[in-house]
Amino acid sequence: QVKLVESGGGLVKPGGSLRLSCAASGFTFSDYYMSWIRQAPGKGLEWLSYISESGETIYYSDSVKGRFTISRDNAKNSLYLQMNSLRAEDTAVYYCARSYGSADSWGQGTLVSVSS
Amino acid sequence: EIVLTQSPGTLSLSPGERATLSCRASQSVSSNYLAWYRQRPGQAPRRLIYGASSRASGIPDRFSGSGSGTDFTLTIRRLEPEDFAVYYCQQYGSSPWTFGQGTKVEIK
């Protein structure tokens, strides 16, 4: 079955950096678009970024463009999100999702807290 | 950017009752690329419906989606205990893909 496991979250100071990872299994990773979606505490969902099967097509929301970088390693069945210049408003649970358009599978999420 | 507005904000119902959730878009959703998700407390969202009316794999037939253009509806025919949760609509017809703010279905 499809399994997505995020890691790399934690507490970071404003202006700091974190790299999130998502390990995929149970499907042919290189056949699918992948996305990062986040949810601030007690709030709704926000689509941050997606990447095509080969990595040629990438999208970022305006809220993270220029600060976050999505990437993937199809040989390792892994998705990444490099987050730089973190702000308090980036505090959220970050989900990895298999998707192009709608997200048919989600990880359990990893919490990122940005605070001094 | 397409803004999705869900109503009502909260729906108070009893198990076994019918739930009707609305999602209205600020402009027409291309090709009716509209999905619905259920999120239980402490869990990741789960896709229920895609393409406005297609049930996702493993989703029971008490869930149905309808609508087109700017007005969409999720209907839950008979509420089960696990259906008391927050529901989100999401459009993927045009970038940026956007979510509604959610409707909470709570036990009356």
Short mmCIF file of C-alpha atoms in Angstrom, two decimals:
data_model
loop_
_atom_site.label_atom_id
_atom_site.label_comp_id
_atom_site.label_asym_id
_atom_site.label_seq_id
_atom_site.Cartn_x
_atom_site.Cartn_y
_atom_site.Cartn_z
CA GLN A 1 0.00 0.00 0.00
CA VAL A 2 1.04 3.60 -0.49
CA LYS A 3 3.09 4.93 2.40
CA LEU A 4 4.54 8.41 2.83
CA VAL A 5 6.64 9.24 5.87
CA GLU A 6 7.81 12.79 6.55
CA SER A 7 10.77 13.69 8.75
CA GLY A 8 12.98 16.65 9.54
CA GLY A 9 10.59 18.90 11.42
CA GLY A 10 11.45 20.62 14.65
CA LEU A 11 11.99 23.93 16.42
CA VAL A 12 13.98 26.57 14.58
CA LYS A 13 14.64 30.26 15.18
CA PRO A 14 13.32 32.93 12.81
CA GLY A 15 15.64 33.27 9.86
CA GLY A 16 16.81 29.69 10.23
CA SER A 17 16.63 26.74 7.86
CA LEU A 18 15.26 23.21 7.86
CA ARG A 19 15.15 20.40 5.33
CA LEU A 20 12.12 18.15 5.30
CA SER A 21 12.20 14.70 3.77
CA CYS A 22 9.45 12.35 2.66
CA ALA A 23 10.14 8.66 2.15
CA ALA A 24 7.74 6.99 -0.27
CA SER A 25 6.95 3.30 -0.65
CA GLY A 26 4.27 1.03 -2.06
CA PHE A 27 4.12 2.64 -5.50
CA THR A 28 6.35 3.64 -8.41
CA PHE A 29 7.53 6.98 -7.08
CA SER A 30 8.95 8.18 -10.39
CA ASP A 31 5.51 7.93 -12.02
CA TYR A 32 3.86 10.59 -9.88
CA TYR A 33 3.81 14.29 -9.20
CA MET A 34 4.46 15.01 -5.53
CA SER A 35 3.48 17.95 -3.35
CA TRP A 36 4.01 19.67 -0.02
CA ILE A 37 0.95 21.00 1.78
CA ARG A 38 0.91 22.64 5.20
CA GLN A 39 -1.56 23.37 7.98
CA ALA A 40 -0.95 26.01 10.61
CA PRO A 41 -2.17 25.14 14.13
CA GLY A 42 -5.98 25.21 14.19
CA LYS A 43 -6.12 26.50 10.62
CA GLY A 44 -6.90 25.23 7.15
CA LEU A 45 -4.79 23.69 4.41
CA GLU A 46 -2.35 25.51 2.12
CA TRP A 47 -0.77 23.99 -1.00
CA LEU A 48 2.86 25.05 -1.03
CA SER A 49 4.62 23.35 -3.88
CA TYR A 50 4.53 20.51 -6.37
CA ILE A 51 7.09 18.81 -8.57
CA SER A 52 6.59 16.71 -11.67
CA GLU A 53 7.74 13.12 -12.08
CA SER A 54 11.12 14.09 -13.52
CA GLY A 55 11.47 17.34 -11.63
CA GLU A 56 11.16 19.46 -14.78
CA THR A 57 7.95 21.19 -13.66
CA ILE A 58 7.85 22.92 -10.29
CA TYR A 59 5.33 25.23 -8.69
CA TYR A 60 5.55 27.37 -5.54
CA SER A 61 2.88 29.38 -3.79
CA ASP A 62 3.62 33.07 -3.43
CA SER A 63 3.97 32.61 0.33
CA VAL A 64 7.12 30.47 -0.02
CA LYS A 65 8.53 31.39 -3.44
CA GLY A 66 12.18 32.34 -3.17
CA ARG A 67 12.54 30.83 0.30
CA PHE A 68 11.59 27.16 -0.14
CA THR A 69 12.94 24.66 -2.67
CA ILE A 70 11.28 21.40 -3.57
CA SER A 71 13.30 18.52 -5.00
CA ARG A 72 13.15 14.78 -5.42
CA ASP A 73 15.47 11.80 -5.77
CA ASN A 74 13.68 9.10 -7.73
CA ALA A 75 16.48 6.60 -7.08
CA LYS A 76 15.85 6.99 -3.34
CA ASN A 77 12.05 7.31 -3.60
CA SER A 78 12.32 10.54 -1.68
CA LEU A 79 10.86 14.04 -1.77
CA TYR A 80 12.47 17.04 -0.09
CA LEU A 81 11.62 20.57 0.96
CA GLN A 82 14.49 22.92 1.76
CA MET A 83 13.13 25.78 3.85
CA ASN A 84 15.23 28.92 4.31
CA SER A 85 14.56 32.30 5.93
CA LEU A 86 11.88 30.77 8.11
CA ARG A 87 9.30 33.03 9.72
CA ALA A 88 6.92 32.61 12.63
CA GLU A 89 4.05 32.27 10.15
CA ASP A 90 5.70 29.17 8.67
CA THR A 91 4.84 27.29 11.88
CA ALA A 92 2.67 24.39 10.74
CA VAL A 93 2.35 20.69 10.14
CA TYR A 94 3.90 19.93 6.78
CA TYR A 95 2.40 17.10 4.74
CA CYS A 96 3.90 15.26 1.83
CA ALA A 97 1.26 14.14 -0.67
CA ARG A 98 1.07 12.15 -3.85
CA SER A 99 -0.73 14.38 -6.24
CA TYR A 100 -1.31 16.04 -9.46
CA GLY A 101 -4.26 18.26 -8.83
CA SER A 102 -5.91 16.42 -6.01
CA ALA A 103 -3.91 14.62 -3.34
CA ASP A 104 -4.79 10.92 -3.24
CA SER A 105 -2.33 9.93 -0.52
CA TRP A 106 -0.90 11.86 2.42
CA GLY A 107 1.81 11.32 4.98
CA GLN A 108 1.17 11.78 8.68
CA GLY A 109 2.88 15.17 8.69
CA THR A 110 5.87 16.71 10.46
CA LEU A 111 5.62 19.74 12.74
CA VAL A 112 7.77 22.78 12.08
CA SER A 113 7.83 25.44 14.81
CA VAL A 114 9.51 28.76 14.17
CA SER A 115 10.12 30.67 17.37
CA SER A 116 12.87 32.53 19.18
CA GLU B 1 -6.53 33.05 -7.57
CA ILE B 2 -9.79 31.16 -7.12
CA VAL B 3 -11.25 31.65 -3.64
CA LEU B 4 -13.39 28.81 -2.31
CA THR B 5 -16.00 29.61 0.31
CA GLN B 6 -17.47 26.71 2.25
CA SER B 7 -20.76 26.82 4.11
CA PRO B 8 -21.90 26.40 6.72
CA GLY B 9 -18.89 26.85 8.98
CA THR B 10 -20.26 24.27 11.39
CA LEU B 11 -22.99 21.69 10.90
CA SER B 12 -24.55 20.08 13.99
CA LEU B 13 -26.20 16.77 13.19
CA SER B 14 -26.94 13.38 14.74
CA PRO B 15 -25.58 10.01 13.58
CA GLY B 16 -27.74 8.64 10.78
CA GLU B 17 -28.74 12.07 9.50
CA ARG B 18 -27.93 13.48 6.08
CA ALA B 19 -25.25 16.16 5.72
CA THR B 20 -25.10 18.66 2.88
CA LEU B 21 -21.94 20.76 2.56
CA SER B 22 -21.48 23.59 0.09
CA CYS B 23 -18.40 24.95 -1.69
CA ARG B 24 -18.70 28.07 -3.81
CA ALA B 25 -15.89 29.30 -6.07
CA SER B 26 -15.13 32.93 -6.89
CA GLN B 27 -14.86 31.96 -10.56
CA SER B 28 -15.63 28.89 -12.61
CA VAL B 29 -13.53 25.83 -11.79
CA SER B 30 -11.99 24.54 -14.98
CA SER B 31 -13.16 21.06 -16.02
CA ASN B 32 -14.89 20.75 -12.63
CA TYR B 33 -11.54 19.92 -11.06
CA LEU B 34 -12.90 20.00 -7.53
CA ALA B 35 -11.99 17.61 -4.72
CA TRP B 36 -13.33 16.99 -1.22
CA TYR B 37 -11.35 15.79 1.80
CA ARG B 38 -12.24 14.67 5.32
CA GLN B 39 -9.87 15.38 8.19
CA ARG B 40 -10.38 13.72 11.54
CA PRO B 41 -8.73 15.25 14.64
CA GLY B 42 -5.01 14.59 14.73
CA GLN B 43 -5.01 12.92 11.32
CA ALA B 44 -4.01 13.84 7.80
CA PRO B 45 -6.77 14.68 5.34
CA ARG B 46 -8.19 11.89 3.19
CA ARG B 47 -9.50 12.43 -0.29
CA LEU B 48 -13.16 11.52 -0.69
CA ILE B 49 -14.16 12.96 -4.07
CA TYR B 50 -12.28 14.19 -7.14
CA GLY B 51 -13.48 15.64 -10.42
CA ALA B 52 -16.48 17.01 -8.49
CA SER B 53 -18.33 13.68 -8.43
CA SER B 54 -15.95 10.70 -8.63
CA ARG B 55 -15.52 8.76 -5.41
CA ALA B 56 -11.95 8.00 -4.46
CA SER B 57 -10.77 4.44 -3.98
CA GLY B 58 -12.17 2.81 -0.83
CA ILE B 59 -14.67 5.58 -0.10
CA PRO B 60 -18.14 4.27 0.83
CA ASP B 61 -21.09 5.18 -1.37
CA ARG B 62 -22.75 7.24 1.36
CA PHE B 63 -20.45 10.02 0.12
CA SER B 64 -21.43 11.77 -3.09
CA GLY B 65 -20.30 14.93 -4.83
CA SER B 66 -22.16 17.09 -7.28
CA GLY B 67 -22.06 20.47 -8.95
CA SER B 68 -20.28 22.33 -11.69
CA GLY B 69 -18.92 25.74 -12.55
CA THR B 70 -18.89 27.68 -9.29
CA ASP B 71 -21.23 25.68 -7.05
CA PHE B 72 -20.38 22.29 -5.60
CA THR B 73 -21.92 20.06 -2.95
CA LEU B 74 -20.75 17.14 -0.83
CA THR B 75 -23.55 14.97 0.52
CA ILE B 76 -23.14 12.36 3.23
CA ARG B 77 -26.22 10.18 3.09
CA ARG B 78 -26.20 8.76 6.63
CA LEU B 79 -23.61 10.05 9.07
CA GLU B 80 -21.44 7.43 10.75
CA PRO B 81 -19.44 8.21 13.92
CA GLU B 82 -16.22 8.53 11.92
CA ASP B 83 -17.79 11.22 9.72
CA PHE B 84 -17.79 13.82 12.46
CA ALA B 85 -14.78 15.74 11.27
CA VAL B 86 -13.72 18.76 9.20
CA TYR B 87 -14.29 18.74 5.44
CA TYR B 88 -12.35 20.75 2.89
CA CYS B 89 -12.98 21.40 -0.77
CA GLN B 90 -10.05 22.08 -3.11
CA GLN B 91 -9.87 23.25 -6.71
CA TYR B 92 -7.12 22.18 -9.07
CA GLY B 93 -8.46 23.62 -12.28
CA SER B 94 -6.15 26.60 -12.21
CA SER B 95 -2.98 27.54 -10.43
CA PRO B 96 -2.60 28.22 -7.57
CA TRP B 97 -4.54 25.22 -6.33
CA THR B 98 -6.62 26.41 -3.41
CA PHE B 99 -8.60 25.00 -0.50
CA GLY B 100 -11.76 26.21 1.13
CA GLN B 101 -11.64 27.17 4.79
CA GLY B 102 -13.42 24.00 5.92
CA THR B 103 -16.78 22.90 7.33
CA LYS B 104 -16.87 21.18 10.70
CA VAL B 105 -19.50 18.47 11.10
CA GLU B 106 -20.14 18.00 14.81
CA ILE B 107 -22.39 15.75 16.85
CA LYS B 108 -25.60 17.44 17.88
#
